[in-house]
XYZ file of C-alpha atoms in Angstrom:
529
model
C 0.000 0.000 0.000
C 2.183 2.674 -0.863
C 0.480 5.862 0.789
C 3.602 7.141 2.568
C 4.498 10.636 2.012
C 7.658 11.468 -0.158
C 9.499 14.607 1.814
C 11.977 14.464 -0.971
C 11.081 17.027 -3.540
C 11.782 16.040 -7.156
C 11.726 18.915 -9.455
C 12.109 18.657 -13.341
C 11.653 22.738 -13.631
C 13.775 25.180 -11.690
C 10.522 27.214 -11.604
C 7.674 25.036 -10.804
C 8.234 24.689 -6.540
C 8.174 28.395 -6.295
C 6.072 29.099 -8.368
C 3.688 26.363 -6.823
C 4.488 28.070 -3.449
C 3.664 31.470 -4.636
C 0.138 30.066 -5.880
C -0.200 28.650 -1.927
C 0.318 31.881 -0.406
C -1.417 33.511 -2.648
C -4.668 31.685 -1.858
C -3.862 32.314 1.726
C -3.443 35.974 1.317
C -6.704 36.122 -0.603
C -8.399 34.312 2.295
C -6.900 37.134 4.898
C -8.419 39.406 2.937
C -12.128 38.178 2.629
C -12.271 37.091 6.467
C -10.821 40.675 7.362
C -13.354 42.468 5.029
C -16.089 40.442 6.332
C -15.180 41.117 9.644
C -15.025 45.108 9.134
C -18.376 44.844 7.607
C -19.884 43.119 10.041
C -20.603 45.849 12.224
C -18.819 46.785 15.227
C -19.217 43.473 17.306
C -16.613 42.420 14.310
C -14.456 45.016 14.363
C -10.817 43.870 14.198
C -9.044 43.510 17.822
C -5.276 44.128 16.919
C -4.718 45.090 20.243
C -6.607 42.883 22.071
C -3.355 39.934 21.979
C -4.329 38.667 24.846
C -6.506 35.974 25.060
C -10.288 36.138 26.526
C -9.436 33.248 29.341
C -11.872 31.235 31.084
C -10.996 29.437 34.061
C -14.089 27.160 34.247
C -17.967 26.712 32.442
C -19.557 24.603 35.505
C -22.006 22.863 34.094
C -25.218 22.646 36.786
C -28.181 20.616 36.237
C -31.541 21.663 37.200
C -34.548 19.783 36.297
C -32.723 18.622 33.290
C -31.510 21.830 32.252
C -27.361 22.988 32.172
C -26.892 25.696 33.973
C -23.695 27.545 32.937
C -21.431 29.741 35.447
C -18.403 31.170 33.485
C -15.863 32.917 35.177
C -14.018 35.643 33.151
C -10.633 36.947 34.470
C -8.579 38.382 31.719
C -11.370 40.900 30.118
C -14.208 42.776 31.618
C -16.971 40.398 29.697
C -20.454 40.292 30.553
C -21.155 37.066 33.307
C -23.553 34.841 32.469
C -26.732 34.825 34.613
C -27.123 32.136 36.887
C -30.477 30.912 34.748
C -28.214 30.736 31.362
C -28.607 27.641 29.725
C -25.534 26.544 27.243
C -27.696 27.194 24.280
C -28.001 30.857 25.461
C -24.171 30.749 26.231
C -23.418 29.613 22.740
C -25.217 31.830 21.317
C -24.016 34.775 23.026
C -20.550 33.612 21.492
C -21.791 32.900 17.546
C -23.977 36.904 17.947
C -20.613 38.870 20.198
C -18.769 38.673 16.238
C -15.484 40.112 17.667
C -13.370 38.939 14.534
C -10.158 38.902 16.375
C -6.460 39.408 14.026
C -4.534 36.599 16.656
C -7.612 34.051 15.616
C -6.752 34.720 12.030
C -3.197 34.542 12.360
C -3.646 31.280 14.026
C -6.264 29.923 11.596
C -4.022 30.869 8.755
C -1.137 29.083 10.437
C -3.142 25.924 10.572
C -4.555 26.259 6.707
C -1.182 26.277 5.856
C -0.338 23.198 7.746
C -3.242 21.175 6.908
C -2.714 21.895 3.104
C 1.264 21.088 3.169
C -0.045 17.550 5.012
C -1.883 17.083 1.917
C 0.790 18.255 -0.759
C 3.059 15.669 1.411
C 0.382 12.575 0.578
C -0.396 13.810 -2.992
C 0.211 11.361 -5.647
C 1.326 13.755 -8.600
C 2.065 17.198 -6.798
C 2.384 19.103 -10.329
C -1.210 17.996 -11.670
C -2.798 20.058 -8.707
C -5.475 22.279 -9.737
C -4.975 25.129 -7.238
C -8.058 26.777 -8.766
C -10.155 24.175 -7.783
C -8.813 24.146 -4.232
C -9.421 27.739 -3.528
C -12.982 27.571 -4.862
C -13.606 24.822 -2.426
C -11.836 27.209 -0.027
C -14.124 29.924 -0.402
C -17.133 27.763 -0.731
C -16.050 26.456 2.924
C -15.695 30.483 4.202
C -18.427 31.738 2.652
C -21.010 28.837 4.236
C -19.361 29.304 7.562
C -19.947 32.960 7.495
C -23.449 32.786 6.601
C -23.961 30.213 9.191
C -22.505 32.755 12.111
C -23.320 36.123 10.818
C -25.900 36.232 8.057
C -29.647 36.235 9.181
C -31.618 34.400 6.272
C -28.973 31.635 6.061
C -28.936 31.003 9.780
C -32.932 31.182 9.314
C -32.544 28.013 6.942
C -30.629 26.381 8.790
C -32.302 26.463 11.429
C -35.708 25.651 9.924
C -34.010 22.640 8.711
C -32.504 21.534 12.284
C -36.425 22.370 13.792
C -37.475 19.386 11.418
C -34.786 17.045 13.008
C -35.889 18.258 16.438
C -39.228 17.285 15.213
C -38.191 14.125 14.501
C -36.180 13.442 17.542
C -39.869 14.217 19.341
C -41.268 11.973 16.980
C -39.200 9.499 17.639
C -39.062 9.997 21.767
C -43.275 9.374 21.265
C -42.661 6.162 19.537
C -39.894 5.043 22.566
C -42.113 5.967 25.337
C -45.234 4.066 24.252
C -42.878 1.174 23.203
C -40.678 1.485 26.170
C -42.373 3.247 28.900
C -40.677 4.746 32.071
C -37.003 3.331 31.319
C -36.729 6.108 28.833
C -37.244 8.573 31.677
C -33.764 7.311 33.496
C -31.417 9.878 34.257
C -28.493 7.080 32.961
C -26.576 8.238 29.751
C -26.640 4.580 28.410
C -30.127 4.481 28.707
C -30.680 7.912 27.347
C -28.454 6.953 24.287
C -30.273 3.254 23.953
C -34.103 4.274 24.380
C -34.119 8.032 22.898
C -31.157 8.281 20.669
C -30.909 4.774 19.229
C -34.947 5.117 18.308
C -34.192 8.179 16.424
C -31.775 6.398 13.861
C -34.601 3.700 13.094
C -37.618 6.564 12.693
C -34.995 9.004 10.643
C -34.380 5.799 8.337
C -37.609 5.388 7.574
C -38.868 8.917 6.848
C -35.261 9.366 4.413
C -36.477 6.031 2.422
C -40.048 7.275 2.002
C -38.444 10.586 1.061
C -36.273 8.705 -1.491
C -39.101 6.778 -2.692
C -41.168 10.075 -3.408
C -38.043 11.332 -5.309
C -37.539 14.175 -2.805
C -34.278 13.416 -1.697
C -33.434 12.979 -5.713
C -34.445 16.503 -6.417
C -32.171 18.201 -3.771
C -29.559 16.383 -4.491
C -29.733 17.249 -8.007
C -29.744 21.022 -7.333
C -26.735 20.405 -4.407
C -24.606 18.754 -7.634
C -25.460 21.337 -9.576
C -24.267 24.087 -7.728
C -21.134 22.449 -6.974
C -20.705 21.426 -10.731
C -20.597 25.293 -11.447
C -18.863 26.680 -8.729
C -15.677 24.157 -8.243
C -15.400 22.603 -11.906
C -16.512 18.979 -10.313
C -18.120 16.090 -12.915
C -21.294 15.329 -12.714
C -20.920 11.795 -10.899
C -18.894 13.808 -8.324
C -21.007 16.582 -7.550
C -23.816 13.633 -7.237
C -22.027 11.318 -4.820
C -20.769 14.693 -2.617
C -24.601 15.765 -2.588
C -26.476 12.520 -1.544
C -23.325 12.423 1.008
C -24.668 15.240 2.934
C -28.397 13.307 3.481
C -27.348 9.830 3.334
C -24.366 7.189 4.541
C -21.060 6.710 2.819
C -22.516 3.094 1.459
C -25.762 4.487 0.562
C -25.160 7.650 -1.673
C -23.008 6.028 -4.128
C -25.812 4.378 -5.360
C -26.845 7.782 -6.625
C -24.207 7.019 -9.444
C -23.932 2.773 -9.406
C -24.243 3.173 -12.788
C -20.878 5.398 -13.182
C -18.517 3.668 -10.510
C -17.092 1.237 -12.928
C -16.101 4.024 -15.041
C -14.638 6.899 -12.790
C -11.435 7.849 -13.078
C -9.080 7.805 -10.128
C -9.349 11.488 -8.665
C -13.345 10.954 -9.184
C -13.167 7.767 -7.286
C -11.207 8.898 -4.395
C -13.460 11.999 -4.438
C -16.441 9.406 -3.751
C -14.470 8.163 -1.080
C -13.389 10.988 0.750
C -17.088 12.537 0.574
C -18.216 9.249 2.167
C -15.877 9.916 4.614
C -16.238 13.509 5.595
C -20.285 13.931 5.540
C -22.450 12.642 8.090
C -26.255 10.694 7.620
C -29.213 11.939 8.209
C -29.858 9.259 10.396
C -27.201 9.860 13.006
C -27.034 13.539 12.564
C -30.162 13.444 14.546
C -28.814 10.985 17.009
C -26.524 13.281 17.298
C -28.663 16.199 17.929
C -30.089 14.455 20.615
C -26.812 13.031 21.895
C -25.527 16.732 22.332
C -28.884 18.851 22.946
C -29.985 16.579 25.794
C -33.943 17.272 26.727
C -33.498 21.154 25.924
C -35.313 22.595 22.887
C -33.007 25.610 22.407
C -30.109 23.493 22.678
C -31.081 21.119 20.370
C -31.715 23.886 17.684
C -28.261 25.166 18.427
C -26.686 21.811 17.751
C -28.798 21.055 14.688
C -27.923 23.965 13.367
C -24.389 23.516 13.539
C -24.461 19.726 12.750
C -26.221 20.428 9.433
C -23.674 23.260 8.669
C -20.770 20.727 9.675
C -22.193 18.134 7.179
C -22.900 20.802 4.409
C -19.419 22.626 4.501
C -17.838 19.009 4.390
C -18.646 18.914 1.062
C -16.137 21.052 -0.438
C -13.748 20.232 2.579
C -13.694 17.300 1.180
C -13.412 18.575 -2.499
C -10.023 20.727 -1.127
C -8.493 17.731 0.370
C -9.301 15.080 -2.427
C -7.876 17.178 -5.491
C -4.623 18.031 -4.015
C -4.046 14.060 -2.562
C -5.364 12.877 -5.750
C -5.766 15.282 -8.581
C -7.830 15.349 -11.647
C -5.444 14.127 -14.645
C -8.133 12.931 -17.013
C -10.617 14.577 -18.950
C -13.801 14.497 -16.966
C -18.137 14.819 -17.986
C -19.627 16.821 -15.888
C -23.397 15.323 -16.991
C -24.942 12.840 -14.692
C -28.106 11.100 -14.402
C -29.199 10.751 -11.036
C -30.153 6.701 -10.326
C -33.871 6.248 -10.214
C -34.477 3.086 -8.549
C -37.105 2.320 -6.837
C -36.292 0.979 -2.921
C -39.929 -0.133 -2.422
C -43.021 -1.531 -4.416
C -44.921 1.394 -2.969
C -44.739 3.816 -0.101
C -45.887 1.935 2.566
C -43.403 -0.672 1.470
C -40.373 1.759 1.327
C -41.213 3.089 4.922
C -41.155 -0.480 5.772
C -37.705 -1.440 4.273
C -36.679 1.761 5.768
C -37.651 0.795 9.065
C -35.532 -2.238 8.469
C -32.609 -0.453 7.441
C -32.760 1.772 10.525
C -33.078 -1.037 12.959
C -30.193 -3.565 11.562
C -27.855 0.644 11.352
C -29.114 1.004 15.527
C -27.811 -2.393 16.488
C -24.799 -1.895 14.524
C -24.041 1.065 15.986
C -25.112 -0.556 19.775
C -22.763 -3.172 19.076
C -19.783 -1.111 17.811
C -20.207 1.553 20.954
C -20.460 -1.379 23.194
C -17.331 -2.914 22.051
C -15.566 0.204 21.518
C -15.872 1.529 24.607
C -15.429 -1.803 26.140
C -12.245 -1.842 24.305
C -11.311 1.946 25.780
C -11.820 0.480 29.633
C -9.532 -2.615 28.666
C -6.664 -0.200 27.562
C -6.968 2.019 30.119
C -6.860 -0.264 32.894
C -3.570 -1.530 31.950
C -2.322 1.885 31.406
C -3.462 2.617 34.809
C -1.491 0.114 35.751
C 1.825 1.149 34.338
C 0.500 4.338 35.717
C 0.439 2.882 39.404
C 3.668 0.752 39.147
C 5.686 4.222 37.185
C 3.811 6.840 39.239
C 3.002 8.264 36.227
C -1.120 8.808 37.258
C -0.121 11.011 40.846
C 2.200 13.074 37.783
C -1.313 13.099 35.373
C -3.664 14.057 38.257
C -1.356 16.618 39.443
C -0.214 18.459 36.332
C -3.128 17.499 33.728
C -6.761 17.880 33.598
C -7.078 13.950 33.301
C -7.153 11.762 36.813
C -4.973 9.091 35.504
C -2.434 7.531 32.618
C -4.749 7.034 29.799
C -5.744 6.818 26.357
C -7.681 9.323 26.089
C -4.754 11.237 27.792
C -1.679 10.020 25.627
C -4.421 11.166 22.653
C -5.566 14.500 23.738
C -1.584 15.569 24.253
C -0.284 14.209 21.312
C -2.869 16.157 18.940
C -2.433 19.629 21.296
C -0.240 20.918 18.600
C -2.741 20.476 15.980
C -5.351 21.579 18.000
C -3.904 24.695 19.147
C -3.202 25.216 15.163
C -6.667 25.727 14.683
C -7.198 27.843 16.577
C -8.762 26.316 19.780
C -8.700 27.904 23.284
C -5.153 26.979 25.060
C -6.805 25.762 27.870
C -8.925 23.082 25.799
C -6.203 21.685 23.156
C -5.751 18.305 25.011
C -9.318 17.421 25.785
C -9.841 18.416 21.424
C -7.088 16.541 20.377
C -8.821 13.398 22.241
C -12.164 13.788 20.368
C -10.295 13.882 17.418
C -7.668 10.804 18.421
C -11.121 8.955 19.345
C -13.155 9.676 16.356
C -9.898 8.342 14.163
C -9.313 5.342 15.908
C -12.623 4.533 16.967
C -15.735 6.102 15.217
C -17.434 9.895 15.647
C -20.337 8.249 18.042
C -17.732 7.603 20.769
C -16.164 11.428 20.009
C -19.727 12.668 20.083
C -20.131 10.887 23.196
C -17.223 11.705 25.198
C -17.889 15.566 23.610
C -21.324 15.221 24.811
C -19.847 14.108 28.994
C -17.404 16.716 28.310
C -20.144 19.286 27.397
C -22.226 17.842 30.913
C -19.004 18.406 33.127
C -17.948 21.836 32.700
C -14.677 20.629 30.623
C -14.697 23.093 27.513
C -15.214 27.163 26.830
C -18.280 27.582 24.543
C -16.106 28.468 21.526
C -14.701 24.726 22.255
C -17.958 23.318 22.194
C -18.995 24.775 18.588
C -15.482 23.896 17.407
C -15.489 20.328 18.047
C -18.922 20.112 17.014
C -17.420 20.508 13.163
C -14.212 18.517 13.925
C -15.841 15.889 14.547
C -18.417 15.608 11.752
C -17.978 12.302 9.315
C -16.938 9.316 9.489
C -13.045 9.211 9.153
C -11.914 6.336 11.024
C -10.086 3.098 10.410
C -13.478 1.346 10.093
C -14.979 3.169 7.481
C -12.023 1.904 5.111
C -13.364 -1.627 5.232
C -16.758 -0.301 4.931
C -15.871 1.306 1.636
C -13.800 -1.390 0.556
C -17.005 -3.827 1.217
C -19.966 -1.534 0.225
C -18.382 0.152 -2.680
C -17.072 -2.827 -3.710
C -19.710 -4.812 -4.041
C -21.374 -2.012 -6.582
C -18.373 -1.357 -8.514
C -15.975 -5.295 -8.650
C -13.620 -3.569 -11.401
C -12.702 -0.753 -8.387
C -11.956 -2.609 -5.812
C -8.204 -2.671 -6.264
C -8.286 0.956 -5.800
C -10.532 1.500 -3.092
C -8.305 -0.684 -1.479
C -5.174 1.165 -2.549
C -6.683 4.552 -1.857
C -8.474 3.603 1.735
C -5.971 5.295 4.172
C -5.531 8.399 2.106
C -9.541 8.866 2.325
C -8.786 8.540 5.536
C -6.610 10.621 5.785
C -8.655 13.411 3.427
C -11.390 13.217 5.478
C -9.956 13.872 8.737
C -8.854 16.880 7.115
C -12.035 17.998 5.478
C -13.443 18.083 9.097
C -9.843 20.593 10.174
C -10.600 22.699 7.685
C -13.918 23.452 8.561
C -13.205 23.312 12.466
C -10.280 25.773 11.650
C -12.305 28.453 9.438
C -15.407 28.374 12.407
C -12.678 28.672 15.009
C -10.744 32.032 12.721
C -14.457 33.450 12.417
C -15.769 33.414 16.303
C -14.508 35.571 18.882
């Protein structure tokens, strides 16, 4: 599997490295530029802070519970910033945050900093550096920018979005009527596992079969269709991409590529991977609103906050994902950018495709049961001899002491080993190691244990607000070691001819997908104060 960077730099022109660079910080420069406009624009709760260097610290968001409700103390000591009022709930608190603007020059400094990283990982993994489109790159760029600053500043596109995340709080109500006539009282249990198995679990199964009566109406067909064919226009995709990347954003990495079953055997290599890395980067329907849940807990407000930012996660993964596939993989082939969407029927009627939908959602919750319960049975294991080596080496009294973490752990060696990178985009000092293990969990594990241990962070006062939208977007998709065998199976099996290089591209999706979900954690993190 030869997927291992070459740091040797072969050049065949004198003038084509610098001239590549140039083109690099050029982008960057261009992307200074729009986020510093925007923020002058704005109004003054954007104006630029050059003097403000400091950072806005906050020792502690205690997290209090009352009658089901978070109840957020923060206390401020660098900067004279309003307190929270002791009846604040953290949807208020994060919205204070997304509506204070405060565009801030250190948070673009930083954010450009980690752009410039995240793109050199990828020119490090690419597999011909000279047939990079850079054009195509910065459109996806932009793309990325401009969605995240309608999503945080612009009133009609937050109003969409969060019309949108209303109908998956709808659903998650739904759903929670459906559990409690089923289930009764045990839903009512304070417990987080029975939480997640009798109100979030019940959402995947009702989700799947509302998306596969959608599908069967053609619904789901049409906005996908008008998804591709924005993205067709605006960063020079094919058709068959611009599909695939569309249905990503609504359905499951094994489940949108049937959009375009009848163009897998015949994509070229950068198209292929571009499937991939979509599949990778976007999240379902299905579990977005588990998800939403998972996060939002029993609060309304909170819930829309999430959505809201869960659907903007999934939608600016798109051309993340775009960014990080054409410079790992670039287009080298000539490339039709017509598509016909597949139009098979998944049902003999409608009752029959909310049926098989019902199916589909029930066989996705016990999957996703079983991988959580062996996952995180698979955590304890680990950790309990690494507790061990902590007790025989000391090293857990030298955690507890000089660490937020009690003991020697996984989730410790993780969060401090991606600091760096976390601190590269952009997230508070303060909350680098506990990002950097949502991000080492979602990678080697899967995004519902990230969610999850985001979600008990969230409950125990652990991360500033700004933290809390941030890692909301880093850990959208499903980039983790699983997936590749996923693709590998469920691609596969649609496309036989392509197997040899979904195998051969697997841990560069990987790869590109993590860093779909950077980039968009990195531009959020440059825009909020």
């Amino acid at each position: 599997m030869n997927w291992r960077p070459v740091f040797v730099m072969r050049s065949t022109n004198a003038n084509s490295q610098p001239m590549k660079i140039k083109k690099i910080l050029g982008i960057l420069f261009l992307f200074s530029v729009i986020i510093i406009g925007t923020g002058m624009i704005i109004g003054t709760d954007a104006q630029i802070k050059t003097d403000n260097f400091v950072e806005d610290t906050l020792l502690g968001n205690q997290l209090l519970t009352d009658s089901g409700t978070a109840v957020v103390e923060e206390i401020i000591v660098e900067e004279t910033v309003e307190t929270a009022d002791s009846g604040a709930t953290m949807a208020d608190v994060i919205q204070s945050i997304e509506s204070s603007g405060g565009i801030k020059f250190i948070n673009i400094l930083r954010g450009l900093l980690g752009l410039a990283v995240i793109l050199f990982i990828c020119y490090l993994f690419s597999t011909n550096r000279k047939a990079i489109n850079w054009g195509v790159v910065a459109r996806g760029l932009i793309f990325q920018i401009l969605l995240a600053l309608g999503v945080l500043y612009v009133p009609f596109i937050q109003s969409f979005f969060e019309i949108v995340g209303k109908l998956f709080v709808y659903v998650l109500q739904a759903a929670e009527t459906g559990a409690i006539f089923l289930l009764g009282d045990l839903i009512n249990n304070d417990s987080l596992g029975y939480i997640f198995a009798f109100k979030i679990l019940p959402t995947v199964v009702f989700f799947s079969a509302i998306s596969s009566l959608l599908f069967y109406w053609g619904i789901i067909q049409v906005i996908v269709r008008g998804l591709a064919w924005v993205m067709t226009r605006a960063m020079g995709l094919s058709g068959t991409e611009s599909l695939s990347l569309a249905g990503n954003i609504f359905l499951g990495q094994t489940e949108s590529p049937l959009l375009v079953k009848a163009y897998l055997e015949k994509l070229t290599k950068s198209e292929l991977f571009v499937v991939m890395v979509g599949g990778m980067s976007t999240m379902a329907g299905g579990v977005l609103a588990a998800y939403i849940g998972f996060l939002g807990g029993n609060d309304p407000v909170a819930q829309m906050v999430f959505a809201k930012h869960l659907l903007a996660a999934s939608v600016m993964a798109a051309p993340g994902a775009v960014v990080a596939a054409k410079i790992i993989v670039p287009q080298t082939e000539s490339i039709d950018k017509a598509a016909k969407i597949n139009t098979d029927k998944i049902g003999a009627n409608a009752l029959d495709a909310f049926s098989n939908g019902t199916t589909d959602g029930m066989k996705l919750a016990v999957n996703i049961a079983a991988m959580l319960l062996t996952y995180i049975a698979a955590i304890a294991f680990v950790n309990i001899v690494l507790g061990k080596i902590g007790a025989w080496t000391n090293l857990n009294d030298w955690v507890a002491a000089n660490t937020g973490y009690e003991t020697f752990s996984l989730q410790f060696l993780l969060g401090y080993a991606l600091s760096p990178l976390m601190w590269l985009l952009g997230v508070p000092v303060t909350d680098i190691a506990y990002l950097g293990q949502l991000l080492g969990e979602k990678t080697i594990l899967n995004e519902f244990v990230g969610y999850g241990s985001l979600s008990a962070m969230i409950n125990n006062g652990l991360l500033q607000p700004k933290s809390i939208i941030m890692a909301t977007y880093l850990l959208c998709g499903f980039a983790n070691f699983s997936s590749v065998g996923i693709q590998i199976g469920g691609i596969g099996a649609l496309a036989p001819g392509q197997k040899v290089m979904l195998s051969k591209f697997g841990m560069r999706a990987l790869l590109a997908g993590a860093i779909s979900a950077l980039i968009s954690a990195t531009l959020i993190g440059m825009l909020l104060g």
